[in-house]
Amino acid sequence: MSIELISSVRSFSGQQQQYRHHSSTLNCSMHFSVYLPQGADSEQGHHFPVLYWLSGLTCTDANFSQKAGAQRMAAELGIVLVVPDTSPRGEDVADDPSYDLGQGAGFYVNATQDPWKQHYRMYDYIVEELPALIEGNFPVNQRRAISGHSMGGHGALVIGLRNPERYTSISAFSPICNPIACPWGEKALGAYLGAETTHWEEYDASVLVGRAINHRPILVSQGDKDEFLEQQLRPEALQMAAEVCGYPIRFEHHGGYDHSYYFIASFIEEHLRFHADFLLKNDHSDS
């Protein structure tokens, strides 16, 4: 599980870094970014909790680190930020000319269809391989939270709902809440998983919330000027499903905000504080 440091810059007395490694899950080289608060590069034996951030369509691991402005609050709270890429990449990795399928559009699923299944296993990468890599190479403990935006918000909700034992809390900005019933989701899930729509339900938060037994805290933030709100995101489906089954999801609707990183930057500190309530609830120095 060796990793190669690509870059490291000082930020709020910590380090913003980017790494490269070979992923056995995705069968290709992958990049990820990590923010380490002050003290994480020392040998004092202090271990930090981790917030995993999943980005949206067309993004890489760099977008969140450069645009969200999350480092100041992460440094203050003592939380490591880990940001993977949004899909496998490389000359041998299947792709599509459109922006919403293929490289940059992994949708955090395990593909079962050709030509995608050879590389597109982002679900397993996020749930299993990447945390093992982080916990094996950085001074972190096993307290994890997960968040994301748009396609990444979908990924955070799905992964958190399916693996409540692995995460203290879940949040999302402008998530694709009901992908089995929106154009983005229908296209991607059909390509990656095939025509049998019952398989799609395993990656739909509005379906999974009704199946959840262990309820983790969830925060969803949505802007009402989001250009994708009605056709693609469908937060009302998730809200309705949560109300029917009694899952206490905290929905926040923000007037005047769109789908961009300006929205994320405006409320990322609130999301980090939300996760800190659970990540730091007990002594987070445990290894």
Short mmCIF file of the C-alpha atoms (twelve columns), coordinates in Angstrom:
data_MODEL
# 
_entry.id   MODEL 
# 
loop_
_atom_site.group_PDB 
_atom_site.id 
_atom_site.type_symbol 
_atom_site.label_atom_id 
_atom_site.label_alt_id 
_atom_site.label_comp_id 
_atom_site.label_asym_id 
_atom_site.label_seq_id 
_atom_site.Cartn_x 
_atom_site.Cartn_y 
_atom_site.Cartn_z 
_atom_site.pdbx_PDB_model_num 
ATOM 1   C CA . MET A 1   0.000   0.000  0.000   1 
ATOM 2   C CA . SER A 2   2.747   2.451  -0.971  1 
ATOM 3   C CA . ILE A 3   1.870   6.037  -1.831  1 
ATOM 4   C CA . GLU A 4   3.838   8.710  -3.693  1 
ATOM 5   C CA . LEU A 5   3.743   12.337 -2.571  1 
ATOM 6   C CA . ILE A 6   3.092   14.679 -5.508  1 
ATOM 7   C CA . SER A 7   2.798   18.036 -3.738  1 
ATOM 8   C CA . SER A 8   2.619   19.557 -0.262  1 
ATOM 9   C CA . VAL A 9   1.807   23.156 0.693   1 
ATOM 10  C CA . ARG A 10  1.355   24.886 4.043   1 
ATOM 11  C CA . SER A 11  -2.214  25.839 4.931   1 
ATOM 12  C CA . PHE A 12  -3.450  27.100 8.318   1 
ATOM 13  C CA . SER A 13  -0.357  25.617 9.973   1 
ATOM 14  C CA . GLY A 14  -1.128  22.214 8.475   1 
ATOM 15  C CA . GLN A 15  -0.313  20.576 5.153   1 
ATOM 16  C CA . GLN A 16  -2.437  20.300 2.017   1 
ATOM 17  C CA . GLN A 17  -1.050  17.349 0.073   1 
ATOM 18  C CA . GLN A 18  -1.703  15.298 -3.046  1 
ATOM 19  C CA . TYR A 19  -0.665  11.660 -3.488  1 
ATOM 20  C CA . ARG A 20  -0.575  9.012  -6.200  1 
ATOM 21  C CA . HIS A 21  -0.934  5.255  -5.710  1 
ATOM 22  C CA . HIS A 22  -1.812  2.136  -7.634  1 
ATOM 23  C CA . SER A 23  -5.323  0.943  -6.860  1 
ATOM 24  C CA . SER A 24  -5.813  -2.811 -6.949  1 
ATOM 25  C CA . THR A 25  -9.585  -2.239 -6.750  1 
ATOM 26  C CA . LEU A 26  -9.710  0.044  -9.786  1 
ATOM 27  C CA . ASN A 27  -6.750  -1.502 -11.605 1 
ATOM 28  C CA . CYS A 28  -5.165  1.855  -12.374 1 
ATOM 29  C CA . SER A 29  -3.166  4.706  -10.879 1 
ATOM 30  C CA . MET A 30  -5.229  7.035  -8.657  1 
ATOM 31  C CA . HIS A 31  -4.747  10.436 -7.051  1 
ATOM 32  C CA . PHE A 32  -6.150  11.624 -3.759  1 
ATOM 33  C CA . SER A 33  -5.741  14.808 -1.731  1 
ATOM 34  C CA . VAL A 34  -5.426  15.037 2.037   1 
ATOM 35  C CA . TYR A 35  -5.396  17.947 4.479   1 
ATOM 36  C CA . LEU A 36  -3.416  17.254 7.659   1 
ATOM 37  C CA . PRO A 37  -3.958  19.672 10.568  1 
ATOM 38  C CA . GLN A 38  -1.020  20.914 12.596  1 
ATOM 39  C CA . GLY A 39  0.428   18.067 14.638  1 
ATOM 40  C CA . ALA A 40  -0.446  15.362 12.135  1 
ATOM 41  C CA . ASP A 41  3.128   15.418 10.813  1 
ATOM 42  C CA . SER A 42  4.681   15.026 14.258  1 
ATOM 43  C CA . GLU A 43  5.665   11.892 16.122  1 
ATOM 44  C CA . GLN A 44  3.614   12.637 19.229  1 
ATOM 45  C CA . GLY A 45  1.273   9.697  18.658  1 
ATOM 46  C CA . HIS A 46  -1.853  11.860 18.255  1 
ATOM 47  C CA . HIS A 47  -4.433  10.371 15.905  1 
ATOM 48  C CA . PHE A 48  -7.086  12.418 14.097  1 
ATOM 49  C CA . PRO A 49  -10.567 11.550 12.812  1 
ATOM 50  C CA . VAL A 50  -11.221 11.729 9.067   1 
ATOM 51  C CA . LEU A 51  -13.871 13.348 6.905   1 
ATOM 52  C CA . TYR A 52  -14.047 11.755 3.441   1 
ATOM 53  C CA . TRP A 53  -15.287 14.157 0.767   1 
ATOM 54  C CA . LEU A 54  -16.720 12.861 -2.530  1 
ATOM 55  C CA . SER A 55  -16.793 15.342 -5.403  1 
ATOM 56  C CA . GLY A 56  -19.250 15.730 -8.266  1 
ATOM 57  C CA . LEU A 57  -19.357 15.240 -12.020 1 
ATOM 58  C CA . THR A 58  -16.252 16.372 -13.968 1 
ATOM 59  C CA . CYS A 59  -14.292 17.035 -10.745 1 
ATOM 60  C CA . THR A 60  -10.969 15.598 -9.627  1 
ATOM 61  C CA . ASP A 61  -9.532  15.375 -6.113  1 
ATOM 62  C CA . ALA A 62  -8.282  18.966 -6.477  1 
ATOM 63  C CA . ASN A 63  -11.567 20.873 -6.825  1 
ATOM 64  C CA . PHE A 64  -12.672 20.647 -3.210  1 
ATOM 65  C CA . SER A 65  -9.220  21.388 -1.822  1 
ATOM 66  C CA . GLN A 66  -8.828  24.505 -3.968  1 
ATOM 67  C CA . LYS A 67  -12.361 25.925 -3.885  1 
ATOM 68  C CA . ALA A 68  -14.243 24.914 -0.720  1 
ATOM 69  C CA . GLY A 69  -12.114 26.749 1.830   1 
ATOM 70  C CA . ALA A 70  -12.418 23.897 4.312   1 
ATOM 71  C CA . GLN A 71  -8.862  23.897 5.654   1 
ATOM 72  C CA . ARG A 72  -9.287  26.654 8.242   1 
ATOM 73  C CA . MET A 73  -12.130 24.919 10.063  1 
ATOM 74  C CA . ALA A 74  -10.551 21.476 9.666   1 
ATOM 75  C CA . ALA A 75  -7.402  22.867 11.299  1 
ATOM 76  C CA . GLU A 76  -9.391  24.435 14.132  1 
ATOM 77  C CA . LEU A 77  -11.357 21.259 14.812  1 
ATOM 78  C CA . GLY A 78  -8.504  18.804 14.291  1 
ATOM 79  C CA . ILE A 79  -10.032 16.809 11.441  1 
ATOM 80  C CA . VAL A 80  -8.171  15.249 8.510   1 
ATOM 81  C CA . LEU A 81  -9.817  15.792 5.110   1 
ATOM 82  C CA . VAL A 82  -9.453  13.064 2.466   1 
ATOM 83  C CA . VAL A 83  -10.605 13.749 -1.099  1 
ATOM 84  C CA . PRO A 84  -10.422 10.952 -3.708  1 
ATOM 85  C CA . ASP A 85  -10.809 11.382 -7.444  1 
ATOM 86  C CA . THR A 86  -14.263 10.845 -8.914  1 
ATOM 87  C CA . SER A 87  -13.433 7.848  -11.113 1 
ATOM 88  C CA . PRO A 88  -10.639 5.635  -12.384 1 
ATOM 89  C CA . ARG A 89  -8.537  7.299  -15.083 1 
ATOM 90  C CA . GLY A 90  -5.974  6.366  -17.712 1 
ATOM 91  C CA . GLU A 91  -5.525  5.462  -21.355 1 
ATOM 92  C CA . ASP A 92  -6.703  1.900  -20.736 1 
ATOM 93  C CA . VAL A 93  -9.751  2.965  -18.691 1 
ATOM 94  C CA . ALA A 94  -13.104 2.984  -20.492 1 
ATOM 95  C CA . ASP A 95  -14.528 6.425  -21.195 1 
ATOM 96  C CA . ASP A 96  -17.419 8.159  -22.934 1 
ATOM 97  C CA . PRO A 97  -17.499 11.441 -24.887 1 
ATOM 98  C CA . SER A 98  -20.200 12.878 -22.615 1 
ATOM 99  C CA . TYR A 99  -19.379 14.540 -19.298 1 
ATOM 100 C CA . ASP A 100 -21.836 12.464 -17.256 1 
ATOM 101 C CA . LEU A 101 -20.457 8.990  -17.983 1 
ATOM 102 C CA . GLY A 102 -17.014 7.453  -17.804 1 
ATOM 103 C CA . GLN A 103 -13.920 9.228  -16.534 1 
ATOM 104 C CA . GLY A 104 -14.891 11.953 -14.076 1 
ATOM 105 C CA . ALA A 105 -18.301 10.325 -13.592 1 
ATOM 106 C CA . GLY A 106 -17.826 7.125  -11.592 1 
ATOM 107 C CA . PHE A 107 -21.050 7.588  -9.568  1 
ATOM 108 C CA . TYR A 108 -19.477 5.633  -6.679  1 
ATOM 109 C CA . VAL A 109 -20.891 2.286  -7.807  1 
ATOM 110 C CA . ASN A 110 -19.394 -1.123 -8.542  1 
ATOM 111 C CA . ALA A 111 -19.960 -1.581 -12.280 1 
ATOM 112 C CA . THR A 112 -21.096 -5.003 -13.454 1 
ATOM 113 C CA . GLN A 113 -21.260 -4.338 -17.205 1 
ATOM 114 C CA . ASP A 114 -18.626 -4.228 -19.946 1 
ATOM 115 C CA . PRO A 115 -16.545 -2.231 -20.618 1 
ATOM 116 C CA . TRP A 116 -16.913 -0.552 -17.222 1 
ATOM 117 C CA . LYS A 117 -16.534 -3.450 -14.794 1 
ATOM 118 C CA . GLN A 118 -12.784 -3.819 -15.392 1 
ATOM 119 C CA . HIS A 119 -12.092 -0.516 -13.604 1 
ATOM 120 C CA . TYR A 120 -15.221 1.183  -12.297 1 
ATOM 121 C CA . ARG A 121 -15.500 -0.108 -8.724  1 
ATOM 122 C CA . MET A 122 -15.577 3.217  -6.944  1 
ATOM 123 C CA . TYR A 123 -17.907 1.934  -4.209  1 
ATOM 124 C CA . ASP A 124 -15.373 -0.655 -3.020  1 
ATOM 125 C CA . TYR A 125 -12.533 1.832  -3.449  1 
ATOM 126 C CA . ILE A 126 -14.177 4.395  -1.156  1 
ATOM 127 C CA . VAL A 127 -15.487 1.914  1.406   1 
ATOM 128 C CA . GLU A 128 -12.520 -0.449 1.664   1 
ATOM 129 C CA . GLU A 129 -9.293  0.358  -0.165  1 
ATOM 130 C CA . LEU A 130 -8.936  4.098  0.419   1 
ATOM 131 C CA . PRO A 131 -9.619  4.018  4.202   1 
ATOM 132 C CA . ALA A 132 -7.140  1.151  4.590   1 
ATOM 133 C CA . LEU A 133 -4.582  3.215  2.671   1 
ATOM 134 C CA . ILE A 134 -5.211  6.324  4.781   1 
ATOM 135 C CA . GLU A 135 -5.182  4.458  8.083   1 
ATOM 136 C CA . GLY A 136 -1.998  2.666  7.108   1 
ATOM 137 C CA . ASN A 137 -0.058  5.800  6.139   1 
ATOM 138 C CA . PHE A 138 -1.319  8.733  8.205   1 
ATOM 139 C CA . PRO A 139 -1.843  9.457  11.936  1 
ATOM 140 C CA . VAL A 140 -5.596  8.917  11.895  1 
ATOM 141 C CA . ASN A 141 -7.975  6.835  13.958  1 
ATOM 142 C CA . GLN A 142 -10.964 4.830  12.752  1 
ATOM 143 C CA . ARG A 143 -13.495 7.582  13.341  1 
ATOM 144 C CA . ARG A 144 -14.796 8.431  9.886   1 
ATOM 145 C CA . ALA A 145 -17.474 10.723 8.496   1 
ATOM 146 C CA . ILE A 146 -18.485 11.134 4.865   1 
ATOM 147 C CA . SER A 147 -19.742 14.067 2.805   1 
ATOM 148 C CA . GLY A 148 -19.989 15.152 -0.810  1 
ATOM 149 C CA . HIS A 149 -21.517 17.331 -3.493  1 
ATOM 150 C CA . SER A 150 -23.950 16.467 -6.309  1 
ATOM 151 C CA . MET A 151 -22.813 13.073 -7.674  1 
ATOM 152 C CA . GLY A 152 -20.549 12.944 -4.630  1 
ATOM 153 C CA . GLY A 153 -23.477 13.807 -2.362  1 
ATOM 154 C CA . HIS A 154 -25.237 10.798 -3.859  1 
ATOM 155 C CA . GLY A 155 -22.148 8.723  -3.138  1 
ATOM 156 C CA . ALA A 156 -21.868 9.960  0.452   1 
ATOM 157 C CA . LEU A 157 -25.533 9.219  1.200   1 
ATOM 158 C CA . VAL A 158 -25.450 5.778  -0.399  1 
ATOM 159 C CA . ILE A 159 -22.164 4.711  1.168   1 
ATOM 160 C CA . GLY A 160 -23.123 6.079  4.568   1 
ATOM 161 C CA . LEU A 161 -26.567 4.467  4.536   1 
ATOM 162 C CA . ARG A 162 -25.181 1.103  3.453   1 
ATOM 163 C CA . ASN A 163 -22.292 1.158  5.935   1 
ATOM 164 C CA . PRO A 164 -23.524 2.884  9.112   1 
ATOM 165 C CA . GLU A 165 -20.992 1.016  11.231  1 
ATOM 166 C CA . ARG A 166 -18.144 2.714  9.354   1 
ATOM 167 C CA . TYR A 167 -19.228 6.361  9.675   1 
ATOM 168 C CA . THR A 168 -20.244 8.572  12.585  1 
ATOM 169 C CA . SER A 169 -22.208 10.975 10.371  1 
ATOM 170 C CA . ILE A 170 -23.185 11.781 6.777   1 
ATOM 171 C CA . SER A 171 -23.756 15.048 4.926   1 
ATOM 172 C CA . ALA A 172 -24.325 16.246 1.387   1 
ATOM 173 C CA . PHE A 173 -24.544 19.432 -0.654  1 
ATOM 174 C CA . SER A 174 -27.036 19.361 -3.534  1 
ATOM 175 C CA . PRO A 175 -27.021 15.536 -3.764  1 
ATOM 176 C CA . ILE A 176 -28.543 13.426 -6.511  1 
ATOM 177 C CA . CYS A 177 -31.156 11.998 -4.144  1 
ATOM 178 C CA . ASN A 178 -33.128 9.689  -6.408  1 
ATOM 179 C CA . PRO A 179 -30.868 8.568  -9.290  1 
ATOM 180 C CA . ILE A 180 -33.183 5.771  -10.441 1 
ATOM 181 C CA . ALA A 181 -35.622 8.517  -11.482 1 
ATOM 182 C CA . CYS A 182 -33.443 11.251 -13.009 1 
ATOM 183 C CA . PRO A 183 -31.595 11.553 -16.349 1 
ATOM 184 C CA . TRP A 184 -28.084 11.522 -14.857 1 
ATOM 185 C CA . GLY A 185 -28.815 8.464  -12.782 1 
ATOM 186 C CA . GLU A 186 -30.723 6.548  -15.426 1 
ATOM 187 C CA . LYS A 187 -27.868 7.002  -17.897 1 
ATOM 188 C CA . ALA A 188 -25.052 6.098  -15.493 1 
ATOM 189 C CA . LEU A 189 -26.752 3.283  -13.602 1 
ATOM 190 C CA . GLY A 190 -28.023 1.750  -16.834 1 
ATOM 191 C CA . ALA A 191 -24.526 1.763  -18.310 1 
ATOM 192 C CA . TYR A 192 -22.666 0.578  -15.206 1 
ATOM 193 C CA . LEU A 193 -25.226 -1.869 -13.794 1 
ATOM 194 C CA . GLY A 194 -27.326 -2.987 -16.751 1 
ATOM 195 C CA . ALA A 195 -31.019 -2.775 -17.562 1 
ATOM 196 C CA . GLU A 196 -32.319 -4.530 -14.433 1 
ATOM 197 C CA . THR A 197 -33.511 -1.568 -12.351 1 
ATOM 198 C CA . THR A 198 -33.744 -3.547 -9.111  1 
ATOM 199 C CA . HIS A 199 -29.930 -3.466 -9.090  1 
ATOM 200 C CA . TRP A 200 -30.052 0.332  -9.290  1 
ATOM 201 C CA . GLU A 201 -31.918 0.546  -5.980  1 
ATOM 202 C CA . GLU A 202 -28.754 -0.433 -4.095  1 
ATOM 203 C CA . TYR A 203 -27.353 2.961  -5.110  1 
ATOM 204 C CA . ASP A 204 -30.398 5.165  -4.506  1 
ATOM 205 C CA . ALA A 205 -30.549 7.073  -1.209  1 
ATOM 206 C CA . SER A 206 -34.315 7.547  -1.438  1 
ATOM 207 C CA . VAL A 207 -34.724 3.765  -1.509  1 
ATOM 208 C CA . LEU A 208 -31.993 2.949  1.000   1 
ATOM 209 C CA . VAL A 209 -33.258 5.334  3.667   1 
ATOM 210 C CA . GLY A 210 -36.396 3.219  3.970   1 
ATOM 211 C CA . ARG A 211 -34.302 0.088  4.508   1 
ATOM 212 C CA . ALA A 212 -31.993 1.607  7.115   1 
ATOM 213 C CA . ILE A 213 -32.007 0.062  10.569  1 
ATOM 214 C CA . ASN A 214 -29.080 1.906  12.146  1 
ATOM 215 C CA . HIS A 215 -29.784 5.633  11.769  1 
ATOM 216 C CA . ARG A 216 -26.695 7.807  11.450  1 
ATOM 217 C CA . PRO A 217 -27.052 11.619 11.642  1 
ATOM 218 C CA . ILE A 218 -27.553 13.106 8.169   1 
ATOM 219 C CA . LEU A 219 -27.391 16.753 7.054   1 
ATOM 220 C CA . VAL A 220 -28.486 17.767 3.533   1 
ATOM 221 C CA . SER A 221 -28.025 21.337 2.238   1 
ATOM 222 C CA . GLN A 222 -29.760 22.493 -0.940  1 
ATOM 223 C CA . GLY A 223 -29.878 25.863 -2.693  1 
ATOM 224 C CA . ASP A 224 -33.169 26.924 -4.241  1 
ATOM 225 C CA . LYS A 225 -31.512 28.531 -7.292  1 
ATOM 226 C CA . ASP A 226 -29.775 25.283 -8.232  1 
ATOM 227 C CA . GLU A 227 -30.156 24.785 -11.982 1 
ATOM 228 C CA . PHE A 228 -30.319 21.004 -11.529 1 
ATOM 229 C CA . LEU A 229 -32.777 20.991 -8.641  1 
ATOM 230 C CA . GLU A 230 -35.999 19.812 -10.247 1 
ATOM 231 C CA . GLN A 231 -34.807 17.525 -13.034 1 
ATOM 232 C CA . GLN A 232 -31.702 15.877 -11.560 1 
ATOM 233 C CA . LEU A 233 -31.463 16.203 -7.774  1 
ATOM 234 C CA . ARG A 234 -35.005 15.474 -6.530  1 
ATOM 235 C CA . PRO A 235 -34.445 16.156 -2.795  1 
ATOM 236 C CA . GLU A 236 -38.195 15.934 -2.228  1 
ATOM 237 C CA . ALA A 237 -38.009 12.183 -2.928  1 
ATOM 238 C CA . LEU A 238 -35.460 11.698 -0.149  1 
ATOM 239 C CA . GLN A 239 -37.330 13.978 2.222   1 
ATOM 240 C CA . MET A 240 -40.595 12.142 1.633   1 
ATOM 241 C CA . ALA A 241 -38.964 8.729  2.052   1 
ATOM 242 C CA . ALA A 242 -37.325 9.842  5.300   1 
ATOM 243 C CA . GLU A 243 -40.619 11.154 6.663   1 
ATOM 244 C CA . VAL A 244 -42.442 7.934  5.790   1 
ATOM 245 C CA . CYS A 245 -39.905 5.697  7.558   1 
ATOM 246 C CA . GLY A 246 -39.072 8.084  10.386  1 
ATOM 247 C CA . TYR A 247 -35.407 8.631  9.522   1 
ATOM 248 C CA . PRO A 248 -34.448 11.983 11.132  1 
ATOM 249 C CA . ILE A 249 -32.594 13.685 8.260   1 
ATOM 250 C CA . ARG A 250 -31.829 17.380 8.767   1 
ATOM 251 C CA . PHE A 251 -32.681 19.236 5.557   1 
ATOM 252 C CA . GLU A 252 -31.536 22.831 5.093   1 
ATOM 253 C CA . HIS A 253 -32.858 24.901 2.189   1 
ATOM 254 C CA . HIS A 254 -30.845 28.007 1.322   1 
ATOM 255 C CA . GLY A 255 -32.449 30.816 -0.654  1 
ATOM 256 C CA . GLY A 256 -30.540 32.243 -3.611  1 
ATOM 257 C CA . TYR A 257 -27.761 29.633 -3.765  1 
ATOM 258 C CA . ASP A 258 -26.923 27.629 -6.900  1 
ATOM 259 C CA . HIS A 259 -25.027 24.366 -7.564  1 
ATOM 260 C CA . SER A 260 -21.533 25.837 -7.531  1 
ATOM 261 C CA . TYR A 261 -18.623 25.801 -5.104  1 
ATOM 262 C CA . TYR A 262 -19.720 29.264 -3.952  1 
ATOM 263 C CA . PHE A 263 -22.588 27.446 -2.226  1 
ATOM 264 C CA . ILE A 264 -20.253 24.845 -0.731  1 
ATOM 265 C CA . ALA A 265 -17.786 27.490 0.477   1 
ATOM 266 C CA . SER A 266 -20.631 29.388 2.141   1 
ATOM 267 C CA . PHE A 267 -21.697 26.460 4.340   1 
ATOM 268 C CA . ILE A 268 -18.753 24.059 4.545   1 
ATOM 269 C CA . GLU A 269 -17.895 25.253 8.053   1 
ATOM 270 C CA . GLU A 270 -21.404 24.353 9.203   1 
ATOM 271 C CA . HIS A 271 -20.972 20.853 7.760   1 
ATOM 272 C CA . LEU A 272 -17.585 20.419 9.405   1 
ATOM 273 C CA . ARG A 273 -19.018 21.472 12.777  1 
ATOM 274 C CA . PHE A 274 -21.911 19.062 12.245  1 
ATOM 275 C CA . HIS A 275 -19.490 16.176 11.715  1 
ATOM 276 C CA . ALA A 276 -17.245 17.301 14.570  1 
ATOM 277 C CA . ASP A 277 -20.144 16.817 17.001  1 
ATOM 278 C CA . PHE A 278 -19.895 13.099 16.265  1 
ATOM 279 C CA . LEU A 279 -16.282 12.592 15.213  1 
ATOM 280 C CA . LEU A 280 -15.026 14.295 18.368  1 
ATOM 281 C CA . LYS A 281 -17.741 13.134 20.736  1 
ATOM 282 C CA . ASN A 282 -15.311 10.871 22.572  1 
ATOM 283 C CA . ASP A 283 -11.550 11.006 22.877  1 
ATOM 284 C CA . HIS A 284 -10.352 11.054 19.260  1 
ATOM 285 C CA . SER A 285 -6.777  10.347 20.206  1 
ATOM 286 C CA . ASP A 286 -7.609  6.622  20.194  1 
ATOM 287 C CA . SER A 287 -5.801  4.789  17.425  1 
# 
